[in-house]
mmCIF file of C-alpha atoms and ligand atoms in Angstrom:
data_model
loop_
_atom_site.group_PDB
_atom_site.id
_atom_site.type_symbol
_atom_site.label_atom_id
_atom_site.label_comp_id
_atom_site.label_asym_id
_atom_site.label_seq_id
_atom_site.Cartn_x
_atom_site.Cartn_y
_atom_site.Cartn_z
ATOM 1 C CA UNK A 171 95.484 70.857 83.948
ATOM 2 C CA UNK A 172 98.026 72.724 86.235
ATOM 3 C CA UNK A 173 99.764 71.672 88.936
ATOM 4 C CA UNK A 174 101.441 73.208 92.100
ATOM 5 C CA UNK A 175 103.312 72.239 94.641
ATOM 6 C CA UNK A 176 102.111 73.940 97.613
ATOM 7 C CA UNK A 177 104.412 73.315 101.331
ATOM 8 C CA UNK A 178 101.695 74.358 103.925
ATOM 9 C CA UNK A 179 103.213 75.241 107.607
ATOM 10 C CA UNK A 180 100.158 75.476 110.074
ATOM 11 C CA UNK A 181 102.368 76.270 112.765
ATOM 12 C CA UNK A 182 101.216 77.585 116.259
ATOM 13 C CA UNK A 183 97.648 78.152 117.850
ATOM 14 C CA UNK A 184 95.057 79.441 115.822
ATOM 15 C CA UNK A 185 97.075 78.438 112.649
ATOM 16 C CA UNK A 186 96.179 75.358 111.974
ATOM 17 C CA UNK A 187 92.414 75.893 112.153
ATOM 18 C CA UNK A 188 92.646 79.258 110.142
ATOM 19 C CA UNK A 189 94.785 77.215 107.368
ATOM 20 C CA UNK A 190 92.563 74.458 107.159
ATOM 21 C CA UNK A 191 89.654 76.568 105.632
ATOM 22 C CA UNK A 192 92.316 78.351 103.262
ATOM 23 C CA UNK A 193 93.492 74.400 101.773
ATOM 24 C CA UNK A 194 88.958 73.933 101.976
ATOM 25 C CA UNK A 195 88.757 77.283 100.118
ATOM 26 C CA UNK A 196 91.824 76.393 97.567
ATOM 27 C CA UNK A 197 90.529 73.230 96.988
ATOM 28 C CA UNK A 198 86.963 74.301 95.574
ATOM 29 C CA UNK A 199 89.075 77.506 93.733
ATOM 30 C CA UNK A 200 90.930 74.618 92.139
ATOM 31 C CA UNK A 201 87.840 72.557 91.282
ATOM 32 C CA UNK A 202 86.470 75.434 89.686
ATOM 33 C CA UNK A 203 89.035 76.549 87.129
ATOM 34 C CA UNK A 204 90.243 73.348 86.613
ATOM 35 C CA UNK A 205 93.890 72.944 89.067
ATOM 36 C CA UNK A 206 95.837 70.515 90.861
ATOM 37 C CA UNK A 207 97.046 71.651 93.791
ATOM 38 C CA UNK A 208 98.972 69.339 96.037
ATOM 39 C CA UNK A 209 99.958 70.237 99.298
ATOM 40 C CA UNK A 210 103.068 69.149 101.845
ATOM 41 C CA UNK A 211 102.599 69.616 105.344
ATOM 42 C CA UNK A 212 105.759 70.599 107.560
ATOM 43 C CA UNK A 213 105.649 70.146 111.190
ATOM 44 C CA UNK A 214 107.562 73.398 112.307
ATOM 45 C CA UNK A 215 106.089 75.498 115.025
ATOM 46 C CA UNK A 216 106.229 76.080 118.943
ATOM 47 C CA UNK A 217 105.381 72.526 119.726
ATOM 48 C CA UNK A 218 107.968 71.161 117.842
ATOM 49 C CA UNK A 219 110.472 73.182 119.261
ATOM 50 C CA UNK A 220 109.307 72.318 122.854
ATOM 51 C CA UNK A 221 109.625 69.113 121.751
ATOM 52 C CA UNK A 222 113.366 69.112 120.301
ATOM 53 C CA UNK A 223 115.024 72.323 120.966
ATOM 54 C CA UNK A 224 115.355 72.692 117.423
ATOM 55 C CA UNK A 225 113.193 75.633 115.600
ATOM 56 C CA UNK A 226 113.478 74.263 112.150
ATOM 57 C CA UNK A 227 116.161 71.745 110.526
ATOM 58 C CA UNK A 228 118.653 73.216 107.886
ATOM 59 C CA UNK A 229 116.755 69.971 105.844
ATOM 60 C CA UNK A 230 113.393 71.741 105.880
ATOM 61 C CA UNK A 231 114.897 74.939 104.628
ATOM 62 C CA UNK A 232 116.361 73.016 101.733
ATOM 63 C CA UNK A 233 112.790 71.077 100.827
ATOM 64 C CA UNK A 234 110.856 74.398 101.386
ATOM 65 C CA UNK A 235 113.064 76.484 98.782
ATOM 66 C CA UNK A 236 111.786 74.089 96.105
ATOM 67 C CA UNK A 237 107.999 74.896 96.108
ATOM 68 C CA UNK A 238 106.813 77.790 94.159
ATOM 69 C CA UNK A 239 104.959 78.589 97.587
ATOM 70 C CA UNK A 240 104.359 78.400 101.296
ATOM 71 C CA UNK A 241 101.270 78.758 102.888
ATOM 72 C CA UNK A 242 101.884 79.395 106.621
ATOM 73 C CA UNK A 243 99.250 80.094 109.582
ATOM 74 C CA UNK A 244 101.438 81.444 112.585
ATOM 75 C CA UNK A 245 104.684 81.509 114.361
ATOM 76 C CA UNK A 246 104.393 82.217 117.961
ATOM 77 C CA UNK A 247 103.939 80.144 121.667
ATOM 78 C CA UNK A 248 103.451 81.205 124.779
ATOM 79 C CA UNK A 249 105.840 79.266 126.287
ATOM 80 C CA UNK A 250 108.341 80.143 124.092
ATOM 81 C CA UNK A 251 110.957 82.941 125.157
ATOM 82 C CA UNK A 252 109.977 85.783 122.204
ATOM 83 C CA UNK A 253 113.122 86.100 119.451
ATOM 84 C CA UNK A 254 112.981 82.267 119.019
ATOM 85 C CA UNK A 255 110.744 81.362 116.798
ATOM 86 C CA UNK A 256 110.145 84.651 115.042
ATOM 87 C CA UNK A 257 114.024 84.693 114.453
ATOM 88 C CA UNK A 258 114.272 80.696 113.644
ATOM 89 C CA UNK A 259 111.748 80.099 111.476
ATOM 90 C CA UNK A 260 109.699 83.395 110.158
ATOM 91 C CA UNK A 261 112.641 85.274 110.035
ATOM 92 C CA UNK A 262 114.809 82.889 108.815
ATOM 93 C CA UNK A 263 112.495 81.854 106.059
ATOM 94 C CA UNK A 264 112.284 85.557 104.854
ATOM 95 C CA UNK A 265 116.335 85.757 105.016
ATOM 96 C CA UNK A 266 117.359 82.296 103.413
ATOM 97 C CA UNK A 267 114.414 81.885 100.668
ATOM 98 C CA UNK A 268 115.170 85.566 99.598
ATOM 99 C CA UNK A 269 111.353 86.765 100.229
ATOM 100 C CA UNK A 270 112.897 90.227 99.749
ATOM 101 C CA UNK A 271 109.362 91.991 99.603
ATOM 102 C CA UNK A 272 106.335 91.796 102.481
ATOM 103 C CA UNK A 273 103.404 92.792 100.379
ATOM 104 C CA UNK A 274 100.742 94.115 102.297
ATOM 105 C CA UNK A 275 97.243 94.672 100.231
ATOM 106 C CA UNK A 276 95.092 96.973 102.376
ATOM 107 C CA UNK A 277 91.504 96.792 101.253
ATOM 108 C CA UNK A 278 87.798 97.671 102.934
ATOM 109 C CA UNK A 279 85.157 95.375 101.496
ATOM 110 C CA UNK A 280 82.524 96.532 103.519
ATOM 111 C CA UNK A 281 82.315 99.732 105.041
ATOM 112 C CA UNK A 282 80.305 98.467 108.078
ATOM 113 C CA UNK A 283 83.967 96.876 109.080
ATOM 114 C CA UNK A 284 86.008 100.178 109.075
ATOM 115 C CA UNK A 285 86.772 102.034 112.113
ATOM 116 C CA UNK A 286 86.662 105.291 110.080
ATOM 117 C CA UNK A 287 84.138 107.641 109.969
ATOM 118 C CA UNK A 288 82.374 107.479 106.301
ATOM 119 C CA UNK A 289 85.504 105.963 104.560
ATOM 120 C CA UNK A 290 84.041 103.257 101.912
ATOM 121 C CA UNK A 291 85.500 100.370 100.270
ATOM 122 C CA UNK A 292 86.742 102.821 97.402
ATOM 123 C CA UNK A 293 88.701 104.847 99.989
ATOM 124 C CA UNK A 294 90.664 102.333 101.430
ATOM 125 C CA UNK A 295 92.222 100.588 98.288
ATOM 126 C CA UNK A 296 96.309 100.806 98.707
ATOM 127 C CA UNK A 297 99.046 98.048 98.710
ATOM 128 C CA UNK A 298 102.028 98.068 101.155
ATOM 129 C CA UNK A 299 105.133 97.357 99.905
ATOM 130 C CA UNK A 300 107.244 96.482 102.839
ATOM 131 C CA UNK A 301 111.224 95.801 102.248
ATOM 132 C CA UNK A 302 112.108 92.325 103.985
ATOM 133 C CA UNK A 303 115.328 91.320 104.130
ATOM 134 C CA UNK A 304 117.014 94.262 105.411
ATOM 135 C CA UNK A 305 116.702 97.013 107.814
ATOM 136 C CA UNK A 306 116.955 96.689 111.545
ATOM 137 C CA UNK A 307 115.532 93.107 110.643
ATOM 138 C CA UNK A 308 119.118 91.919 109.726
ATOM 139 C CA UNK A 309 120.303 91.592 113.337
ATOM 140 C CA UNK A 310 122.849 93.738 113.060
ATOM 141 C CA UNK A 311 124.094 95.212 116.197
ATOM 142 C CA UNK A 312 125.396 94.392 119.834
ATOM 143 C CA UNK A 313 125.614 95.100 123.313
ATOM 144 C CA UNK A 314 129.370 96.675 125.020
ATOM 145 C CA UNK A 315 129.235 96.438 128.696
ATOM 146 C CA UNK A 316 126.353 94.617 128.681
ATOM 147 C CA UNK A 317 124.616 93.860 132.429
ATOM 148 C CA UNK A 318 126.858 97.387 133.701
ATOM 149 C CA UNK A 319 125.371 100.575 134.654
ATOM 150 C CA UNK A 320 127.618 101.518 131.288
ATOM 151 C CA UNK A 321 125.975 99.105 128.722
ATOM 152 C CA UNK A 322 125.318 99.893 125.476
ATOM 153 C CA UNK A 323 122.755 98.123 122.832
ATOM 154 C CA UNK A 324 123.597 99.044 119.004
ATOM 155 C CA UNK A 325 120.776 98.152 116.394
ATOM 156 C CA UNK A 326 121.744 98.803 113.283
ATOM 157 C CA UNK A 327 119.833 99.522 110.100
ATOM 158 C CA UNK A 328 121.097 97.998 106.671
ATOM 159 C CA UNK A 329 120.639 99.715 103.497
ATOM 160 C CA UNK A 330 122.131 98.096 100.710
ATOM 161 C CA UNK A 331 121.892 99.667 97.073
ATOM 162 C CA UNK A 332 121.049 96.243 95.538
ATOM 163 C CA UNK A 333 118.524 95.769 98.263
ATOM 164 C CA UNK A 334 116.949 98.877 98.067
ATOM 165 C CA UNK A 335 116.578 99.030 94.169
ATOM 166 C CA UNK A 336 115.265 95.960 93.776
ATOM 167 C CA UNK A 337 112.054 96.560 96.582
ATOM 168 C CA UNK A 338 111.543 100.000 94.665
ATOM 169 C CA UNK A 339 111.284 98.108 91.238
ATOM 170 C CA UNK A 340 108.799 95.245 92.366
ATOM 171 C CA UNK A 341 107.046 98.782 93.589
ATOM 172 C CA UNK A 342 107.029 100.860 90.753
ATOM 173 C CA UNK A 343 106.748 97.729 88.611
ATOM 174 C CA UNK A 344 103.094 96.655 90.972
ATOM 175 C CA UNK A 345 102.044 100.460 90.716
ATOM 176 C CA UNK A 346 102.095 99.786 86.987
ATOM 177 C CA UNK A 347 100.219 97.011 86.762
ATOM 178 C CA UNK A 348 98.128 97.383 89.281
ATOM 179 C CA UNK A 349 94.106 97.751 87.656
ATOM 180 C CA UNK A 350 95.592 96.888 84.720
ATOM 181 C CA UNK A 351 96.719 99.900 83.519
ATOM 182 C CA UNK A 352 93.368 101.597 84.533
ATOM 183 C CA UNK A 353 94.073 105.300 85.923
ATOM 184 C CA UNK A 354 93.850 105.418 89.836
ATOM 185 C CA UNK A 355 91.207 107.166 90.896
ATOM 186 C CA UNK A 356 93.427 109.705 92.933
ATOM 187 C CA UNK A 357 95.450 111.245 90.450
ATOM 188 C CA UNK A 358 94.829 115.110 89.643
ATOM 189 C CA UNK A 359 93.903 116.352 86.159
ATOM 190 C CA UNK A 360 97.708 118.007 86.387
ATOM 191 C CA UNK A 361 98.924 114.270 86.828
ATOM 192 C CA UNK A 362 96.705 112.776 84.219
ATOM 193 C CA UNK A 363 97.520 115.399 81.462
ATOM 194 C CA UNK A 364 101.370 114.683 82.381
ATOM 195 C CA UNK A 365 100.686 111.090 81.513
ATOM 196 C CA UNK A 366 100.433 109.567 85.333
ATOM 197 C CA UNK A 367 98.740 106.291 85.507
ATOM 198 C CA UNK A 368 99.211 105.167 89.099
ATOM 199 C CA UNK A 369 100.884 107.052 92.385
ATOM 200 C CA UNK A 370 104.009 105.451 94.375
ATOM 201 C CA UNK A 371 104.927 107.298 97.498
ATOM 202 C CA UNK A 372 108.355 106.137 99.892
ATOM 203 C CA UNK A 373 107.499 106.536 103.171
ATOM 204 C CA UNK A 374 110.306 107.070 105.066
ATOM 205 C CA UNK A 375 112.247 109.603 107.640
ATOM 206 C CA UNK A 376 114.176 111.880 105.580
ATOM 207 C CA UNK A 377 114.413 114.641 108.198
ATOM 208 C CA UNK A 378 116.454 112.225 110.496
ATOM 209 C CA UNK A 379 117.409 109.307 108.831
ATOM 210 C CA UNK A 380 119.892 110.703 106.922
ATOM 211 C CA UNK A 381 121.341 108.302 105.877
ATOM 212 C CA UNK A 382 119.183 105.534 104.830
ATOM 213 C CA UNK A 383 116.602 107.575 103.302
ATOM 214 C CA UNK A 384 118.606 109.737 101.299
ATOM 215 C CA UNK A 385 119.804 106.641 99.856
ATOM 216 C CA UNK A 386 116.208 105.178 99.290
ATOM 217 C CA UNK A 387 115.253 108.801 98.611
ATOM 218 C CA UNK A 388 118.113 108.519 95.302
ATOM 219 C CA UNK A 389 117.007 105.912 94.312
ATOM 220 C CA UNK A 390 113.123 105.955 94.198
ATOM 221 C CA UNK A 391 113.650 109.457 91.930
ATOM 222 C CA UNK A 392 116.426 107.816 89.258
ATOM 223 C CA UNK A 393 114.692 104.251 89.260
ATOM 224 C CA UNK A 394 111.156 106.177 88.916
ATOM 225 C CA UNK A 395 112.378 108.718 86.369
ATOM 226 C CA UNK A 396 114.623 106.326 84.117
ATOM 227 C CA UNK A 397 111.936 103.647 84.250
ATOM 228 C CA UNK A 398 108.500 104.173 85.116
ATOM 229 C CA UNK A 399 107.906 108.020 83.987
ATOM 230 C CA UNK A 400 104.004 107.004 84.411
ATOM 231 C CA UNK A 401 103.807 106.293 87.785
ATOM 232 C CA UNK A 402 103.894 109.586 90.099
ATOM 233 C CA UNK A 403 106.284 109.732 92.923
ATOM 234 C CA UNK A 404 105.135 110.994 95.971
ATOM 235 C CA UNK A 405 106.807 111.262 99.476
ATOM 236 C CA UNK A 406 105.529 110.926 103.069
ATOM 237 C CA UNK A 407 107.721 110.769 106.273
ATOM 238 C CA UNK A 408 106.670 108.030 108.016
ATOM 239 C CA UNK A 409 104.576 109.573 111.536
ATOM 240 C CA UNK A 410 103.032 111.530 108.673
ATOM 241 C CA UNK A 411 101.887 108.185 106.525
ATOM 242 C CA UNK A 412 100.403 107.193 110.185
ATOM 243 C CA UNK A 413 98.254 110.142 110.168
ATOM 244 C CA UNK A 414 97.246 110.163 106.299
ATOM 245 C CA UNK A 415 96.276 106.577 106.822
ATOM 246 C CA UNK A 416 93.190 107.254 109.619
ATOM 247 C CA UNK A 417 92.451 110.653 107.739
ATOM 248 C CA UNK A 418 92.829 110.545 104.420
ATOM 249 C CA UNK A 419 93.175 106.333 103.041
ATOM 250 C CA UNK A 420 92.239 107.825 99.846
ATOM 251 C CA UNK A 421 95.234 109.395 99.126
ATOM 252 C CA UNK A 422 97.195 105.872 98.456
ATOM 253 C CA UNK A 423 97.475 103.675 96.087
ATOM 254 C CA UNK A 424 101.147 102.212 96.644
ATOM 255 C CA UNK A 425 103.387 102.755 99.247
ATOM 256 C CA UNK A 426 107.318 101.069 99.408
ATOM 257 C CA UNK A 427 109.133 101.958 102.676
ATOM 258 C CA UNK A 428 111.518 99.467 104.994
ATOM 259 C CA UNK A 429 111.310 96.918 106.783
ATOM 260 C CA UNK A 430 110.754 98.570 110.287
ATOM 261 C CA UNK A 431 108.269 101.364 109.031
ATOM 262 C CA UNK A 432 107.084 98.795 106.788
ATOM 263 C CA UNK A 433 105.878 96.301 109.929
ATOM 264 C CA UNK A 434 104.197 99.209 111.967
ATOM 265 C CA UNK A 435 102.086 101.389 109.069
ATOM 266 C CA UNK A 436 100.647 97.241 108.331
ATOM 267 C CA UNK A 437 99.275 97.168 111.388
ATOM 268 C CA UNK A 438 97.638 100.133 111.432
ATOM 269 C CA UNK A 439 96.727 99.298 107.816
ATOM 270 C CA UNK A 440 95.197 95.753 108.901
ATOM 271 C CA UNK A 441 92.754 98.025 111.614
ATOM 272 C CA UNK A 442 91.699 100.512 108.896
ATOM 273 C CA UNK A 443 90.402 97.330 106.432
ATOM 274 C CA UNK A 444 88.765 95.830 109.098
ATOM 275 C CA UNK A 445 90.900 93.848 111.659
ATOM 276 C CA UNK A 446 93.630 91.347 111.915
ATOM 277 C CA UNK A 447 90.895 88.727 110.998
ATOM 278 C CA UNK A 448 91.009 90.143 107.337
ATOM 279 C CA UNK A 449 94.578 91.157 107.066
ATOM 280 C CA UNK A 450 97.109 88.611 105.017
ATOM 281 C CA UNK A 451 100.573 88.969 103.154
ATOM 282 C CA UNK A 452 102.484 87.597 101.162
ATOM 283 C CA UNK A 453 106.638 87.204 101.642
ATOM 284 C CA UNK A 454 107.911 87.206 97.896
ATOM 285 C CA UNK A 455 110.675 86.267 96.338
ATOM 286 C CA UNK A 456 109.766 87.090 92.425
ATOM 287 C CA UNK A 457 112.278 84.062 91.430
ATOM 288 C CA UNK A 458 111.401 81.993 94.514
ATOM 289 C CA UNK A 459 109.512 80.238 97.011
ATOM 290 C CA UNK A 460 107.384 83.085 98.345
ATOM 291 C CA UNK A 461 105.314 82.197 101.148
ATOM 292 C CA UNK A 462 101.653 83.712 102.581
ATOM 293 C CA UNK A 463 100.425 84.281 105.682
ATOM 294 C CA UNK A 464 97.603 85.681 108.031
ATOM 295 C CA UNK A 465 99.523 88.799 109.039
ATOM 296 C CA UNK A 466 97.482 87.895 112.807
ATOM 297 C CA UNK A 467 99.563 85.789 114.199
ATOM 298 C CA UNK A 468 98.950 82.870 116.450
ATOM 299 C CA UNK A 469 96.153 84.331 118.951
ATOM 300 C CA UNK A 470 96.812 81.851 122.025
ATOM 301 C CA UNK A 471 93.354 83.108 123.748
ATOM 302 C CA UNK A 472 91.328 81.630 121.077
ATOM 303 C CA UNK A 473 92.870 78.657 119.918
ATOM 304 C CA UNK A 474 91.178 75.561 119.533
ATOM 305 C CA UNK A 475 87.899 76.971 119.957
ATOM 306 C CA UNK A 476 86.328 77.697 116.521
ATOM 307 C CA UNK A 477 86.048 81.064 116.853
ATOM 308 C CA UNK A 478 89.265 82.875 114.801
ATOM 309 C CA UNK A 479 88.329 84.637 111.375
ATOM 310 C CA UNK A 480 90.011 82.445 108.473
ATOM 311 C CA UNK A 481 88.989 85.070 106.002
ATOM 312 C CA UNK A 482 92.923 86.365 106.519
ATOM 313 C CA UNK A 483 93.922 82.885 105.907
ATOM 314 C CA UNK A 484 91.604 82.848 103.155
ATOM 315 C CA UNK A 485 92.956 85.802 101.712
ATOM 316 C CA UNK A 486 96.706 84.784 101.727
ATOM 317 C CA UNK A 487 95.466 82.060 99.726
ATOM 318 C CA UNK A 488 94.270 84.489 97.202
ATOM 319 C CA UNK A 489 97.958 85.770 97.066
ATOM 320 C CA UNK A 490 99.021 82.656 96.499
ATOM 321 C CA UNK A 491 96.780 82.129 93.323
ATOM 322 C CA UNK A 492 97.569 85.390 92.399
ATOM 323 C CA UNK A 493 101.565 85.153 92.572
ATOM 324 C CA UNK A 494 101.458 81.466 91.247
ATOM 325 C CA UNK A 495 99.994 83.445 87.954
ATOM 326 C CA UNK A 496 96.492 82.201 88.643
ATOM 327 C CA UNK A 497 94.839 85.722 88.190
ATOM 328 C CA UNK A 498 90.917 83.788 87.308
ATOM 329 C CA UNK A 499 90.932 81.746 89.936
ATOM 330 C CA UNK A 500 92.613 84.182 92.515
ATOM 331 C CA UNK A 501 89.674 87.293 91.873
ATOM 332 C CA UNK A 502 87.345 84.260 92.210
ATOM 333 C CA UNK A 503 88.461 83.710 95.637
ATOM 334 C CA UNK A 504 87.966 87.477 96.666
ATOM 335 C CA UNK A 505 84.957 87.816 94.983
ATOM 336 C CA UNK A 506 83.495 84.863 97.460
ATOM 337 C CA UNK A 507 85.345 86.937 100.221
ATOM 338 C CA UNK A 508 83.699 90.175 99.252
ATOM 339 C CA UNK A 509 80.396 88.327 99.157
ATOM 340 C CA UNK A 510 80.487 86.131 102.050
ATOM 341 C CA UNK A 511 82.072 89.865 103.862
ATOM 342 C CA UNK A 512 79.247 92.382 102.413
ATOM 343 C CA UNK A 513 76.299 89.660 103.110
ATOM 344 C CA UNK A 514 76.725 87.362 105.850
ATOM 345 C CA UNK A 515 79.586 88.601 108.515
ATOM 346 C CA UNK A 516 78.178 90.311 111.116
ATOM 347 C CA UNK A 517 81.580 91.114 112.415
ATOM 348 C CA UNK A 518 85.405 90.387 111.174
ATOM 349 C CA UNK A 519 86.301 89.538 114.918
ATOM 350 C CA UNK A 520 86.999 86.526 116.187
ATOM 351 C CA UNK A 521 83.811 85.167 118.704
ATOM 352 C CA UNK A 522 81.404 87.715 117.163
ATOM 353 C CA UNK A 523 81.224 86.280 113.501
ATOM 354 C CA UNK A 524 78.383 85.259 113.938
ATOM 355 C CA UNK A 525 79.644 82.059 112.395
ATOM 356 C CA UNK A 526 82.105 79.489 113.457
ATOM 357 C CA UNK A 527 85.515 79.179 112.076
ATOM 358 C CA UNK A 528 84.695 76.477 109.646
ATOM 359 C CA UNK A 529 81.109 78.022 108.556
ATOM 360 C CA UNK A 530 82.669 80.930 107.201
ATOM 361 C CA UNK A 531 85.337 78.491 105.585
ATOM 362 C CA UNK A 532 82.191 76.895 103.901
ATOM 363 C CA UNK A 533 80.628 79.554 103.045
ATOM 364 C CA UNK A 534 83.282 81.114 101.578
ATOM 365 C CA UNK A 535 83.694 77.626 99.148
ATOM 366 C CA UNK A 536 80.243 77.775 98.564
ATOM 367 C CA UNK A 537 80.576 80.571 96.774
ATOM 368 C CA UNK A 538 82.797 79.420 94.295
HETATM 369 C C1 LIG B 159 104.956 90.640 110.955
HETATM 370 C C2 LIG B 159 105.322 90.274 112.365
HETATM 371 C C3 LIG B 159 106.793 89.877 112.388
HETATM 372 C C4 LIG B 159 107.603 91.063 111.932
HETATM 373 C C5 LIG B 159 107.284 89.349 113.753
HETATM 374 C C6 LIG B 159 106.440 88.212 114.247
HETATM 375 C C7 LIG B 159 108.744 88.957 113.706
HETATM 376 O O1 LIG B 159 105.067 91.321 113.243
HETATM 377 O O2 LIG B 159 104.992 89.758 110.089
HETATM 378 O O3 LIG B 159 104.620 91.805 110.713
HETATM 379 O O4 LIG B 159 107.993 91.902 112.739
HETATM 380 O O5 LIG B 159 107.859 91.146 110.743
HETATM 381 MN MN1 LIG B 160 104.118 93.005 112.279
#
């Protein structure tokens, strides 16, 4: 039987209840194709920095990078001044354990749950690639004359080659695999008779950003043409990508851009499948502790109250499987989210389930 080490974070407001019914839905996963999975719980939130001034020990970095994976709820507290925790703990996480790509799956499983006119679940079928350890995430900057009429506030983007090469690759490498080899649906009969399997388009700002993109722009063609000749390469500015996204969803089947562009397009890409109560990620690091998360966050208004969707939760633990190399199991746990989503949600939005929290948990490990 396998067995994983799994560090679980629950973290702030509606994370603990949303990753309780991911451990109920691992649990009956594991009971069903045979795992162990035994789970750590680290105290590291909002609370706990009310409560010691401290956002998270060096110590818990250093027992963290030692599990395959992390599943974490949400960072965030209202009574914590914003930039704390997201810099002390989610950030820092990303930064230190190397998660150096935010993958973003973007997937309808019922069309009753997209806000776009007539688009169906074979539509909206794309995965986000996201760059995270770089960018204007790095915290690069300052202020000169800062609190004068003269002040000035520099943010500054990072681009390294290393960095940007190696989020293309685990790109072009997912856009390979991705179906299993099987043609995406998208492709032209040009593509196909040129030996195109899958599509990979950069999203970025070429027109202005002159400098980082031409360098991401280099690199996507040499990487792409040295190494993956069957993947197509295909490039959107970013304002564009917002616009092909509501319009045409069908026109995607991976995207890679950076961190900043990266964080916005997800958003709109969590609306488009359905809401934030559907929408999870996964911070990798392909050699590393990668950890998973409801990309929701910590929704203060509802918390404690048994409302909150944990089918994002849910679906972060589906990652998980899936990264931890547990491909059965893993499309056993969306299959029970595609059922539980096609037959017994009545909405993805937190209140108007039509369920409780811990229902849909159970119903959810019913299915499996
Ligand atoms: C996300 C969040 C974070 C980000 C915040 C909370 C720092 O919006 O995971 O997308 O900007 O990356
Ligand atoms: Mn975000």
């Amino acid at each position: 039987m396998k067995s994983y080490n799994i560090a679980v974070i629950p973290g702030d407001g509606t994370g603990p209840e949303v990753v309780g019914e991911a451990v109920k839905v691992l649990n009956a996963a594991a009971r069903r194709f045979d795992l162990k999975l035994n789970y750590t719980h680290y105290d590291v939130g909002g609370e706990r920095y009310l409560r010691t001034k401290e956002a998270m020990p060096d110590s818990v970095v250093e027992e963290l990078r030692k599990f395959p994976a992390i599943l974490l709820g949400a960072i965030g507290h209202p009574e914590v001044k914003p930039g704390i925790l997201e810099k002390g703990i989610l950030l820092r996480l990303r930064f230190e354990l190397e998660q150096y790509i935010n993958l973003r799956p973007v997937k309808l499983y019922d069309e009753r749950f997209c806000p776009l006119k007539g688009k169906k679940p074979e539509d909206i079928d794309f995965v986000v690639v996201r760059e995270n350890n770089e960018g204007l995430y790095t915290g690069s900057g300052g202020f000169v004359f800062k609190g004068t009429p003269n002040e000035i506030a520099i943010q500054e983007s990072v681009n390294t080659y290393r960095g940007v090469e190696r989020c293309l690759r685990f790109a072009f490498e997912l856009a390979r695999k991705r179906r299993g080899g099987k043609p995406w649906r998208g492709l032209k009969g040009e593509d196909v008779s040129a030996g195109k399997k899958s599509q990979l388009t950069l999203s970025g700002k070429t027109n202005v950003l002159t400098f980082a993109f031409d360098l991401w722009e280099r690199v996507f063609h040499a990487v792409g043409e040295k190494d993956f000749a069957e993947v197509k390469r295909d490039y959107a500015h970013v304002d564009a990508t917002t616009m092909w996204f509501v319009k045409n969803p069908e026109w995607f089947d991976v995207i890679v851009t950076d961190n900043m562009f990266g964080d916005i397009i997800t958003d709109l890409g969590a609306m488009v499948q359905g809401g934030m109560g559907i929408a999870a990620g996964g911070n990798i690091n392909p050699n590393g502790a990668s950890m998973f998360e409801p990309i929701g966050g910590s929704a203060p208004k509802y918390t404690g109250q048994g409302v909150i969707n944990p089918l994002a939760a849910i679906c972060a633990g589906q990652m998980m499987l899936d990264f931890l190399g547990e491909t059965e199991a893993a499309q056993g746990v969306e299959e029970a989210v595609v059922k539980v989503t096609r037959e017994k949600m009545k909405s993805l939005a937190a209140g108007k389930m039509g369920f409780t929290t811990s229902q849909v948990g159970d119903l959810v490990a019913g299915e499996l």
